[in-house]
Amino acid sequence: MDSYTSSDEDASRKENISDEGLNMLNASPEPMEEDDPEEQAEQEEETSRMARPIRSMRKRETTSGESMGDEDEDLEDEEDEDEEAEAREHHESGAHDTSFSNPLSNVDNLIHVGTEYQAIIQPTAEQLEKEPCRDQQIWAFPDEMNENRLTEYISEATGRYQLPIDRALFILNKQSNDFDAAMVQAMRRKEIHDDWTAEEISLFSTCFFHFGKRFKKIHAAMPQRSLSSIIQYYYNTKKVQNYKTMINVHLNETDTYDELFKEVNHLERVPSGYCENCNAKSDLLILNRVMSRHECKPCILYFRLMRVPRPASLRALTKRRQRVLCPEYMKIYVYGYLELMEPANGKAIKRLGIGKEKEEDDDIMVVDDCLLRKPSGPYIVEQSIEADPIDENTCRMTRCFDTPAALALIDNIKRKHHMCVPLVWRVKQTKCMEENEILNEEARQQMFRATMTYSRVPKGEIANWKKDMMALKGRFERFTPELDTTATNGNRSGKVRINYGWSPEEKKNAIRCFHWYKDNFELIAELMATKTVEQIKKFYMDNEKLILESIDTYRAELKSKLGK
Amino acid sequence: MNSNGPLMEHGKRRVAYYYDSNIGNYYYGQGHVMKPHRIRMTHHLVLNYGLYRNLEIFRPFPASFEDMTRFHSDEYMTFLKSANPDNLKSFNKQMLKFNVGEDCPLFDGLYEFCQLSSGGSLAAATKLNKQKVDIAINWMGGLHHAKKSEASGFCYTNDIVLGILELLKYHKRVLYVDIDVHHGDGVEEAFYTTDRVMTVSFHKYGDFFPGTGDLKDIGAGKGKLYSVNVPLRDGITDVSYQSIFKPIMTKVMERFDPCAVVLQCGADSLNGDRLGPFNLTLKGHGECARFFRSYNVPLMMVGGGGYTPRNVARCWTYETSIAVDKEVPNELPYNDYFEYFGPNYRLHIESSNAANENSSDMLAKLQTDVIANLEQLTFVPSVQMRPIPEDALSALNDDSLIADQANPDKRLPPQITDGMIQDDGDFYDGEREGDDRRNESDAKRAAQFESEGGEKRQKTE
């Protein structure tokens, strides 16, 4: 019974073919066979539909409008490859459900003839072409393979090193089936685990809730992940997470995201720069009116959707933390610092040949003479274990304390006083401390020598020195703190704020500077620090007469003084 | 009749298997029934069943634009290459023209997806042409609806046509068999007017996509009688399917005597498919693969439809096992997607008790009609051929020559050993065989490895 054709359909096809300009079809019409009337009617309807637009056969006449609608529904309602029952239901209803059996559209149900449709076949094997290599071998089972070792290798590689089987096989194949070498390779091979962080997972879940399986949109919300990584994550966790319960019920009603996208696309844009939310470089910045700042697209979409700024934890993910390398020229200082922090070895004392000879008593001497911290009774200083002994109510004592003489001394003290001797902790002496001590020692000695020689020095000479010192002192005093160019003049960041007004203090200072340096504006600006060269120049120009007068009087005064 | 009919297995078939690990990450779109993920599921099952022991696994190179325009029109391929979901609006007119948008959505990475599926089938065909393997499998391919310049039925580029064109370079006649529930219209149309390719399709017909595939469509021009369509009704079971498949295919093999066979294993003809109303199980579906395996012709197996991913994975895994002739246990091995195969975690599926609308009378009638058509065929069409010129450097390309000339004291070069597969009759393959006849150097090496392994373990821990 089964030849669902009618003669007019055949005719239509023939016409179609001749229409294509190919008259090679000489198939005689097949004898028409009986068909059940219902289908016949349907068939006829269809053929008539087909027969009408013969010339525009390629114009995609949709087969039927209602079947398209049904199909959409069907596709939307898919989701259920899981439930066996549903599948069966589909299956059973499939026979009658036209929407189901016709999920595809736009086909004119004809096999066409013509060069536009047929493949062009080259004559066979005119010559043995050199075929291009079209593949890469991943794995081939060689003839001399120890199956047990293979099993062992695979279980090791997949179990311990977490390699996928095909990669393990590929490694083995690349090592020409040498298990030992392959094992070494497998060990070294770090499987790039596409691990998802907790933040990413929760963001994925949120996105999935809103967008469903529109992975493109999820990808837009988490651009640090590749689309295929997202899809793979979905499939890997699909059965575990039960995403279906998460899908938003409103998903099919309105696509808020699309509207959002449209809305966002119409927002005010700035060509490029850095997002003010995530600091990422972006080609396009969009004004976020609520926050009144420019943000990149992911940030703004996130904000529109969640009504909160895109969190920082997610941003940290996208940025790779960079470790700053220590510049070469700074390394000397770092090494110097490290060296100074090493425990003292007494070498500095020997090298410089200064400082006191080490005596045993020193080991328990307390250097810190802060009365508050000093224990009232006799006490022993001990080497500290803690890094910061000062916290422990101690003094800052120095050297190691483990010589037999020191120990004997402690015993001695303990015996003498018959009481509990409080212990005082001290830091292990570092080189830095040692050198400081040496310098102090040196200074002390020089002071000592100075006092010793004082009596022998002619008094007149000393009086001269004193006079010089005074002169020097006087010269220093001329530098007021405001004029000082050290950091005290600047703010905390080390930058000096330039101000525009002239305070009386500043005017006074400026005039004094003019006295000394006349019109060397650069120098004055440097000294003043709060004024630019231009400002000082202007100040000078504005008050030239006055300043010049002032200078003259100053000089005259100076001359008269010196003259004496 | 000089038929090389079904033969007893007298040697291992070499099997090449094509897969690219990216294929599972293409997504047709929300709510679309076509899920490339099923191919990855298949791959995981194949590997975890240990079928790799009998396979050669290859990663195909993506097909180039030129490769694909050997069948498809330049204009259509340019469109596929340049269009993507972001610039969709500028292609409105062309989308209508090429039927991209509704069933065949423009999704991200569409062109690469086409390149991979077509690349697989092209590579498989090349491999068969070079006679490196007897069976080549590409589950990424089988997109049989795609037309020369039109997408259709979730198919964009017709990898089958490209593969057959490649096979035709070296094979006089190629047989294409389609056991998808849908009619293989794209392939039939491409070879509608040639006698060098016979297309045979078993499909549901009558108010069903794509609407073609009537019994009366038998080809045109020179290709008249070289298109065979077997229209079926809902609910066909394993037994009735085989009752019509085997006689017809035996006749086809006898009359057409193909030099190579391409089998489209669309898994939507299985029971429980979301689109297909047939009632086949893996056994009935796999029987078709087994049928062609029994013939001694180069065989290319490609995927196709199949919209219940877990059943597709089951089916293609089973058919891979048939290709390598290895029994696989019914219990599924653990794999990354194990949860998908619940609740029973078995390989085989049950048939349902849906009514079979294909009465045996109807099938018998169908069979006689088809066979009557086949009887009209001129016996084994001859193909005009030019003599194949002598290959100037044949010695360089001939593997057996390399093997013969190789130094017997040294191991064979890898390009030969790589292609070798363990022979079933080979008893000397490992330590577990026979008495303690391990050779000394091997034993030493094994011991060394163990100790080294032990040391390394300590270090790494």
PDB file of C-alpha atoms in Angstrom, chain A residues 25-272:
ATOM      1  CA  LEU A  25      14.390  12.217 -16.038  1.00  0.00           C
ATOM      2  CA  ASN A  26      12.433   9.691 -17.972  1.00  0.00           C
ATOM      3  CA  ALA A  27      10.901   7.855 -15.127  1.00  0.00           C
ATOM      4  CA  SER A  28       7.513   6.649 -16.039  1.00  0.00           C
ATOM      5  CA  PRO A  29       4.939   7.432 -13.446  1.00  0.00           C
ATOM      6  CA  GLU A  30       4.585   4.607 -11.001  1.00  0.00           C
ATOM      7  CA  PRO A  31       1.233   2.963 -10.878  1.00  0.00           C
ATOM      8  CA  MET A  32      -0.831   4.755  -8.309  1.00  0.00           C
ATOM      9  CA  GLU A  33      -1.820   2.719  -5.376  1.00  0.00           C
ATOM     10  CA  GLU A  34      -4.671   2.772  -2.979  1.00  0.00           C
ATOM     11  CA  ASP A  35      -4.300   4.822   0.101  1.00  0.00           C
ATOM     12  CA  ASP A  36      -6.505   5.450   3.058  1.00  0.00           C
ATOM     13  CA  PRO A  37      -8.740   8.366   2.199  1.00  0.00           C
ATOM     14  CA  GLU A  38      -7.731  10.588   5.064  1.00  0.00           C
ATOM     15  CA  GLU A  39      -4.130  10.552   4.157  1.00  0.00           C
ATOM     16  CA  GLN A  40      -4.990  10.846   0.539  1.00  0.00           C
ATOM     17  CA  ALA A  41      -6.820  14.053   1.277  1.00  0.00           C
ATOM     18  CA  GLU A  42      -3.964  15.373   3.289  1.00  0.00           C
ATOM     19  CA  GLN A  43      -1.571  14.397   0.607  1.00  0.00           C
ATOM     20  CA  GLU A  44      -3.575  16.112  -2.032  1.00  0.00           C
ATOM     21  CA  GLU A  45      -3.764  19.222  -0.012  1.00  0.00           C
ATOM     22  CA  GLU A  46      -0.056  19.156   0.344  1.00  0.00           C
ATOM     23  CA  THR A  47       0.612  18.482  -3.281  1.00  0.00           C
ATOM     24  CA  SER A  48      -1.657  21.284  -4.323  1.00  0.00           C
ATOM     25  CA  ARG A  49       0.247  23.541  -2.023  1.00  0.00           C
ATOM     26  CA  MET A  50       3.448  22.363  -3.554  1.00  0.00           C
ATOM     27  CA  ALA A  51       2.213  22.541  -7.062  1.00  0.00           C
ATOM     28  CA  ARG A  52       1.218  26.184  -6.906  1.00  0.00           C
ATOM     29  CA  PRO A  53       4.541  27.882  -6.385  1.00  0.00           C
ATOM     30  CA  ILE A  54       6.481  25.723  -8.731  1.00  0.00           C
ATOM     31  CA  ARG A  55       8.580  28.480 -10.120  1.00  0.00           C
ATOM     32  CA  SER A  56       9.383  29.831  -6.717  1.00  0.00           C
ATOM     33  CA  MET A  57       9.970  26.425  -5.305  1.00  0.00           C
ATOM     34  CA  ARG A  58      13.088  27.589  -3.571  1.00  0.00           C
ATOM     35  CA  LYS A  59      11.246  30.389  -1.909  1.00  0.00           C
ATOM     36  CA  ARG A  60      10.954  28.974   1.518  1.00  0.00           C
ATOM     37  CA  GLU A  61       7.284  28.467   1.925  1.00  0.00           C
ATOM     38  CA  THR A  62       6.808  27.254   5.412  1.00  0.00           C
ATOM     39  CA  THR A  63       5.012  23.983   5.351  1.00  0.00           C
ATOM     40  CA  SER A  64       2.474  24.958   7.908  1.00  0.00           C
ATOM     41  CA  GLY A  65       2.174  27.743  10.368  1.00  0.00           C
ATOM     42  CA  GLU A  66       0.587  25.861  13.175  1.00  0.00           C
ATOM     43  CA  SER A  67       3.118  23.092  13.129  1.00  0.00           C
ATOM     44  CA  MET A  68       5.811  25.669  13.624  1.00  0.00           C
ATOM     45  CA  GLY A  69       4.139  27.034  16.681  1.00  0.00           C
ATOM     46  CA  ASP A  70       3.725  23.600  18.111  1.00  0.00           C
ATOM     47  CA  GLU A  71       7.296  22.860  17.478  1.00  0.00           C
ATOM     48  CA  ASP A  72       8.453  25.843  19.422  1.00  0.00           C
ATOM     49  CA  GLU A  73       6.428  24.729  22.343  1.00  0.00           C
ATOM     50  CA  ASP A  74       7.829  21.337  21.989  1.00  0.00           C
ATOM     51  CA  LEU A  75      11.368  22.507  22.002  1.00  0.00           C
ATOM     52  CA  GLU A  76      10.785  24.689  24.979  1.00  0.00           C
ATOM     53  CA  ASP A  77       9.230  21.916  26.871  1.00  0.00           C
ATOM     54  CA  GLU A  78      12.118  19.608  26.048  1.00  0.00           C
ATOM     55  CA  GLU A  79      14.370  19.428  29.083  1.00  0.00           C
ATOM     56  CA  ASP A  80      13.308  15.931  29.735  1.00  0.00           C
ATOM     57  CA  GLU A  81      15.593  13.390  28.443  1.00  0.00           C
ATOM     58  CA  ASP A  82      15.808  12.077  31.944  1.00  0.00           C
ATOM     59  CA  GLU A  83      12.429  10.714  32.674  1.00  0.00           C
ATOM     60  CA  GLU A  84      11.904   7.471  30.985  1.00  0.00           C
ATOM     61  CA  ALA A  85       8.193   7.789  31.390  1.00  0.00           C
ATOM     62  CA  GLU A  86       8.020  11.073  29.645  1.00  0.00           C
ATOM     63  CA  ALA A  87      10.136   9.782  26.849  1.00  0.00           C
ATOM     64  CA  ARG A  88       7.733   6.948  26.365  1.00  0.00           C
ATOM     65  CA  GLU A  89       4.835   9.293  26.456  1.00  0.00           C
ATOM     66  CA  HIS A  90       6.471  11.313  23.737  1.00  0.00           C
ATOM     67  CA  HIS A  91       7.110   8.205  21.873  1.00  0.00           C
ATOM     68  CA  GLU A  92       3.586   6.941  22.079  1.00  0.00           C
ATOM     69  CA  SER A  93       2.005  10.210  21.272  1.00  0.00           C
ATOM     70  CA  GLY A  94       4.591  10.820  18.585  1.00  0.00           C
ATOM     71  CA  ALA A  95       2.695   8.737  16.132  1.00  0.00           C
ATOM     72  CA  HIS A  96      -0.237  11.106  16.107  1.00  0.00           C
ATOM     73  CA  ASP A  97       1.253  14.331  17.230  1.00  0.00           C
ATOM     74  CA  THR A  98       2.060  16.198  14.095  1.00  0.00           C
ATOM     75  CA  SER A  99       3.934  18.866  15.909  1.00  0.00           C
ATOM     76  CA  PHE A 100       6.248  16.270  17.216  1.00  0.00           C
ATOM     77  CA  SER A 101       6.835  14.322  14.106  1.00  0.00           C
ATOM     78  CA  ASN A 102       7.525  17.498  12.220  1.00  0.00           C
ATOM     79  CA  PRO A 103       9.998  19.395  14.284  1.00  0.00           C
ATOM     80  CA  LEU A 104      11.781  20.894  11.349  1.00  0.00           C
ATOM     81  CA  SER A 105      10.575  23.514   9.036  1.00  0.00           C
ATOM     82  CA  ASN A 106      11.141  25.088   5.691  1.00  0.00           C
ATOM     83  CA  VAL A 107      11.629  22.072   3.543  1.00  0.00           C
ATOM     84  CA  ASP A 108       9.752  21.681   0.309  1.00  0.00           C
ATOM     85  CA  ASN A 109       9.733  17.900   0.524  1.00  0.00           C
ATOM     86  CA  LEU A 110      11.448  17.385  -2.793  1.00  0.00           C
ATOM     87  CA  ILE A 111      14.650  15.954  -4.050  1.00  0.00           C
ATOM     88  CA  HIS A 112      15.913  18.460  -6.565  1.00  0.00           C
ATOM     89  CA  VAL A 113      17.885  17.752  -9.663  1.00  0.00           C
ATOM     90  CA  GLY A 114      20.385  20.141 -11.087  1.00  0.00           C
ATOM     91  CA  THR A 115      23.882  21.372 -10.712  1.00  0.00           C
ATOM     92  CA  GLU A 116      22.788  23.476  -7.804  1.00  0.00           C
ATOM     93  CA  TYR A 117      21.953  20.370  -5.851  1.00  0.00           C
ATOM     94  CA  GLN A 118      24.166  17.505  -6.908  1.00  0.00           C
ATOM     95  CA  ALA A 119      27.717  16.934  -5.897  1.00  0.00           C
ATOM     96  CA  ILE A 120      30.294  17.096  -8.638  1.00  0.00           C
ATOM     97  CA  ILE A 121      32.111  13.812  -8.887  1.00  0.00           C
ATOM     98  CA  GLN A 122      35.596  13.711 -10.276  1.00  0.00           C
ATOM     99  CA  PRO A 123      36.552  10.732 -12.417  1.00  0.00           C
ATOM    100  CA  THR A 124      38.157   8.047 -10.353  1.00  0.00           C
ATOM    101  CA  ALA A 125      41.829   7.865  -9.679  1.00  0.00           C
ATOM    102  CA  GLU A 126      43.244   9.597 -12.667  1.00  0.00           C
ATOM    103  CA  GLN A 127      46.400   9.720 -10.758  1.00  0.00           C
ATOM    104  CA  LEU A 128      47.507   8.773  -7.358  1.00  0.00           C
ATOM    105  CA  GLU A 129      47.367  12.106  -5.713  1.00  0.00           C
ATOM    106  CA  LYS A 130      49.505  12.754  -2.780  1.00  0.00           C
ATOM    107  CA  GLU A 131      46.823  12.806  -0.168  1.00  0.00           C
ATOM    108  CA  PRO A 132      47.198  15.343   2.529  1.00  0.00           C
ATOM    109  CA  CYS A 133      47.456  14.010   6.041  1.00  0.00           C
ATOM    110  CA  ARG A 134      44.135  14.648   7.631  1.00  0.00           C
ATOM    111  CA  ASP A 135      44.578  13.397  11.131  1.00  0.00           C
ATOM    112  CA  GLN A 136      46.836  13.054  14.077  1.00  0.00           C
ATOM    113  CA  GLN A 137      47.234   9.723  15.701  1.00  0.00           C
ATOM    114  CA  ILE A 138      46.330   9.637  19.355  1.00  0.00           C
ATOM    115  CA  TRP A 139      46.631   5.981  20.004  1.00  0.00           C
ATOM    116  CA  ALA A 140      47.156   2.663  18.292  1.00  0.00           C
ATOM    117  CA  PHE A 141      47.342  -0.671  19.983  1.00  0.00           C
ATOM    118  CA  PRO A 142      50.673  -2.153  18.986  1.00  0.00           C
ATOM    119  CA  ASP A 143      51.175  -5.842  18.367  1.00  0.00           C
ATOM    120  CA  GLU A 144      53.606  -6.348  21.201  1.00  0.00           C
ATOM    121  CA  MET A 145      51.831  -4.871  24.154  1.00  0.00           C
ATOM    122  CA  ASN A 146      51.727  -6.227  27.619  1.00  0.00           C
ATOM    123  CA  GLU A 147      48.063  -5.934  28.492  1.00  0.00           C
ATOM    124  CA  ASN A 148      48.640  -6.149  32.205  1.00  0.00           C
ATOM    125  CA  ARG A 149      51.114  -3.351  32.153  1.00  0.00           C
ATOM    126  CA  LEU A 150      48.757  -1.333  30.019  1.00  0.00           C
ATOM    127  CA  THR A 151      45.963  -1.793  32.527  1.00  0.00           C
ATOM    128  CA  GLU A 152      48.327  -0.923  35.325  1.00  0.00           C
ATOM    129  CA  TYR A 153      49.555   2.136  33.503  1.00  0.00           C
ATOM    130  CA  ILE A 154      46.074   3.366  32.686  1.00  0.00           C
ATOM    131  CA  SER A 155      44.790   2.916  36.199  1.00  0.00           C
ATOM    132  CA  GLU A 156      47.869   4.665  37.565  1.00  0.00           C
ATOM    133  CA  ALA A 157      47.652   7.554  35.121  1.00  0.00           C
ATOM    134  CA  THR A 158      43.923   8.045  35.497  1.00  0.00           C
ATOM    135  CA  GLY A 159      43.798   7.325  39.196  1.00  0.00           C
ATOM    136  CA  ARG A 160      46.862   8.943  40.614  1.00  0.00           C
ATOM    137  CA  TYR A 161      47.634  11.632  38.084  1.00  0.00           C
ATOM    138  CA  GLN A 162      44.021  12.287  37.131  1.00  0.00           C
ATOM    139  CA  LEU A 163      44.686  12.201  33.417  1.00  0.00           C
ATOM    140  CA  PRO A 164      41.839  11.396  31.045  1.00  0.00           C
ATOM    141  CA  ILE A 165      42.288   7.996  29.453  1.00  0.00           C
ATOM    142  CA  ASP A 166      42.829   9.330  25.969  1.00  0.00           C
ATOM    143  CA  ARG A 167      45.557  11.659  27.130  1.00  0.00           C
ATOM    144  CA  ALA A 168      47.277   8.845  28.979  1.00  0.00           C
ATOM    145  CA  LEU A 169      47.111   6.770  25.802  1.00  0.00           C
ATOM    146  CA  PHE A 170      48.456   9.646  23.771  1.00  0.00           C
ATOM    147  CA  ILE A 171      51.432   9.995  26.087  1.00  0.00           C
ATOM    148  CA  LEU A 172      52.115   6.288  25.882  1.00  0.00           C
ATOM    149  CA  ASN A 173      51.891   6.422  22.110  1.00  0.00           C
ATOM    150  CA  LYS A 174      54.217   9.415  21.941  1.00  0.00           C
ATOM    151  CA  GLN A 175      56.750   7.558  24.079  1.00  0.00           C
ATOM    152  CA  SER A 176      56.555   4.704  21.553  1.00  0.00           C
ATOM    153  CA  ASN A 177      54.821   2.491  24.086  1.00  0.00           C
ATOM    154  CA  ASP A 178      57.586   2.580  26.619  1.00  0.00           C
ATOM    155  CA  PHE A 179      55.723   2.344  29.906  1.00  0.00           C
ATOM    156  CA  ASP A 180      58.544   3.701  32.039  1.00  0.00           C
ATOM    157  CA  ALA A 181      59.016   6.803  29.940  1.00  0.00           C
ATOM    158  CA  ALA A 182      55.276   7.316  29.632  1.00  0.00           C
ATOM    159  CA  MET A 183      54.865   7.048  33.367  1.00  0.00           C
ATOM    160  CA  VAL A 184      57.493   9.701  33.892  1.00  0.00           C
ATOM    161  CA  GLN A 185      55.741  11.898  31.362  1.00  0.00           C
ATOM    162  CA  ALA A 186      52.368  11.299  32.955  1.00  0.00           C
ATOM    163  CA  MET A 187      53.773  12.237  36.305  1.00  0.00           C
ATOM    164  CA  ARG A 188      55.119  15.474  34.941  1.00  0.00           C
ATOM    165  CA  ARG A 189      52.050  16.263  32.936  1.00  0.00           C
ATOM    166  CA  LYS A 190      49.963  18.564  34.946  1.00  0.00           C
ATOM    167  CA  GLU A 191      46.399  18.071  34.041  1.00  0.00           C
ATOM    168  CA  ILE A 192      44.888  21.457  33.612  1.00  0.00           C
ATOM    169  CA  HIS A 193      42.014  21.002  35.945  1.00  0.00           C
ATOM    170  CA  ASP A 194      39.346  23.393  35.061  1.00  0.00           C
ATOM    171  CA  ASP A 195      38.580  23.966  38.685  1.00  0.00           C
ATOM    172  CA  TRP A 196      35.813  26.320  39.542  1.00  0.00           C
ATOM    173  CA  THR A 197      36.018  28.429  42.621  1.00  0.00           C
ATOM    174  CA  ALA A 198      33.139  28.743  45.039  1.00  0.00           C
ATOM    175  CA  GLU A 199      32.390  32.261  43.815  1.00  0.00           C
ATOM    176  CA  GLU A 200      32.252  31.143  40.227  1.00  0.00           C
ATOM    177  CA  ILE A 201      29.981  28.269  41.088  1.00  0.00           C
ATOM    178  CA  SER A 202      27.570  30.483  42.953  1.00  0.00           C
ATOM    179  CA  LEU A 203      27.626  33.040  40.171  1.00  0.00           C
ATOM    180  CA  PHE A 204      26.945  30.291  37.668  1.00  0.00           C
ATOM    181  CA  SER A 205      24.001  29.130  39.733  1.00  0.00           C
ATOM    182  CA  THR A 206      22.608  32.645  39.950  1.00  0.00           C
ATOM    183  CA  CYS A 207      23.031  33.157  36.242  1.00  0.00           C
ATOM    184  CA  PHE A 208      21.525  29.798  35.500  1.00  0.00           C
ATOM    185  CA  PHE A 209      18.554  30.758  37.590  1.00  0.00           C
ATOM    186  CA  HIS A 210      18.049  33.859  35.485  1.00  0.00           C
ATOM    187  CA  PHE A 211      19.112  32.808  32.039  1.00  0.00           C
ATOM    188  CA  GLY A 212      18.641  29.075  31.968  1.00  0.00           C
ATOM    189  CA  LYS A 213      20.836  27.400  29.432  1.00  0.00           C
ATOM    190  CA  ARG A 214      21.582  30.536  27.473  1.00  0.00           C
ATOM    191  CA  PHE A 215      25.249  29.959  27.950  1.00  0.00           C
ATOM    192  CA  LYS A 216      26.152  32.968  25.853  1.00  0.00           C
ATOM    193  CA  LYS A 217      24.524  35.183  28.440  1.00  0.00           C
ATOM    194  CA  ILE A 218      26.070  33.358  31.328  1.00  0.00           C
ATOM    195  CA  HIS A 219      29.335  33.821  29.547  1.00  0.00           C
ATOM    196  CA  ALA A 220      28.681  37.566  29.357  1.00  0.00           C
ATOM    197  CA  ALA A 221      28.216  37.657  33.112  1.00  0.00           C
ATOM    198  CA  MET A 222      31.392  35.753  33.791  1.00  0.00           C
ATOM    199  CA  PRO A 223      33.745  36.690  30.983  1.00  0.00           C
ATOM    200  CA  GLN A 224      36.755  35.197  32.661  1.00  0.00           C
ATOM    201  CA  ARG A 225      35.438  31.735  31.736  1.00  0.00           C
ATOM    202  CA  SER A 226      35.419  30.532  28.178  1.00  0.00           C
ATOM    203  CA  LEU A 227      32.107  29.523  26.709  1.00  0.00           C
ATOM    204  CA  SER A 228      33.170  25.937  26.278  1.00  0.00           C
ATOM    205  CA  SER A 229      34.401  25.799  29.850  1.00  0.00           C
ATOM    206  CA  ILE A 230      30.976  26.921  31.014  1.00  0.00           C
ATOM    207  CA  ILE A 231      29.213  24.385  28.845  1.00  0.00           C
ATOM    208  CA  GLN A 232      31.479  21.628  30.020  1.00  0.00           C
ATOM    209  CA  TYR A 233      30.926  22.636  33.634  1.00  0.00           C
ATOM    210  CA  TYR A 234      27.200  22.493  33.055  1.00  0.00           C
ATOM    211  CA  TYR A 235      27.336  19.008  31.641  1.00  0.00           C
ATOM    212  CA  ASN A 236      29.722  17.747  34.283  1.00  0.00           C
ATOM    213  CA  THR A 237      27.543  18.914  37.130  1.00  0.00           C
ATOM    214  CA  LYS A 238      24.179  18.583  35.474  1.00  0.00           C
ATOM    215  CA  LYS A 239      23.214  15.321  37.100  1.00  0.00           C
ATOM    216  CA  VAL A 240      24.531  16.309  40.488  1.00  0.00           C
ATOM    217  CA  GLN A 241      23.129  19.796  40.798  1.00  0.00           C
ATOM    218  CA  ASN A 242      19.660  19.195  39.485  1.00  0.00           C
ATOM    219  CA  TYR A 243      19.537  22.506  37.721  1.00  0.00           C
ATOM    220  CA  LYS A 244      15.987  22.074  36.678  1.00  0.00           C
ATOM    221  CA  THR A 245      14.747  23.067  40.083  1.00  0.00           C
ATOM    222  CA  MET A 246      16.751  26.235  39.800  1.00  0.00           C
ATOM    223  CA  ILE A 247      15.384  27.491  36.553  1.00  0.00           C
ATOM    224  CA  ASN A 248      13.310  30.557  36.936  1.00  0.00           C
ATOM    225  CA  VAL A 249       9.661  30.011  36.243  1.00  0.00           C
ATOM    226  CA  HIS A 250       9.446  33.329  34.509  1.00  0.00           C
ATOM    227  CA  LEU A 251      12.154  32.345  32.147  1.00  0.00           C
ATOM    228  CA  ASN A 252       9.884  31.784  29.205  1.00  0.00           C
ATOM    229  CA  GLU A 253       7.552  34.663  29.789  1.00  0.00           C
ATOM    230  CA  THR A 254       9.786  37.629  29.363  1.00  0.00           C
ATOM    231  CA  ASP A 255      13.383  37.701  28.732  1.00  0.00           C
ATOM    232  CA  THR A 256      14.476  40.353  31.140  1.00  0.00           C
ATOM    233  CA  TYR A 257      18.010  39.916  30.082  1.00  0.00           C
ATOM    234  CA  ASP A 258      17.293  40.845  26.494  1.00  0.00           C
ATOM    235  CA  GLU A 259      15.540  43.983  27.593  1.00  0.00           C
ATOM    236  CA  LEU A 260      18.387  44.722  29.875  1.00  0.00           C
ATOM    237  CA  PHE A 261      20.769  44.289  27.040  1.00  0.00           C
ATOM    238  CA  LYS A 262      18.816  46.654  24.849  1.00  0.00           C
ATOM    239  CA  GLU A 263      18.626  49.156  27.632  1.00  0.00           C
ATOM    240  CA  VAL A 264      22.299  48.902  28.338  1.00  0.00           C
ATOM    241  CA  ASN A 265      23.149  49.238  24.695  1.00  0.00           C
ATOM    242  CA  HIS A 266      21.434  52.610  24.610  1.00  0.00           C
ATOM    243  CA  LEU A 267      23.222  54.012  27.592  1.00  0.00           C
ATOM    244  CA  GLU A 268      25.749  56.763  27.427  1.00  0.00           C
ATOM    245  CA  ARG A 269      29.110  55.449  26.460  1.00  0.00           C
ATOM    246  CA  VAL A 270      32.675  56.495  26.810  1.00  0.00           C
ATOM    247  CA  PRO A 271      35.181  55.005  24.383  1.00  0.00           C
ATOM    248  CA  SER A 272      37.749  53.378  26.585  1.00  0.00           C
TER     249      SER A 272
END
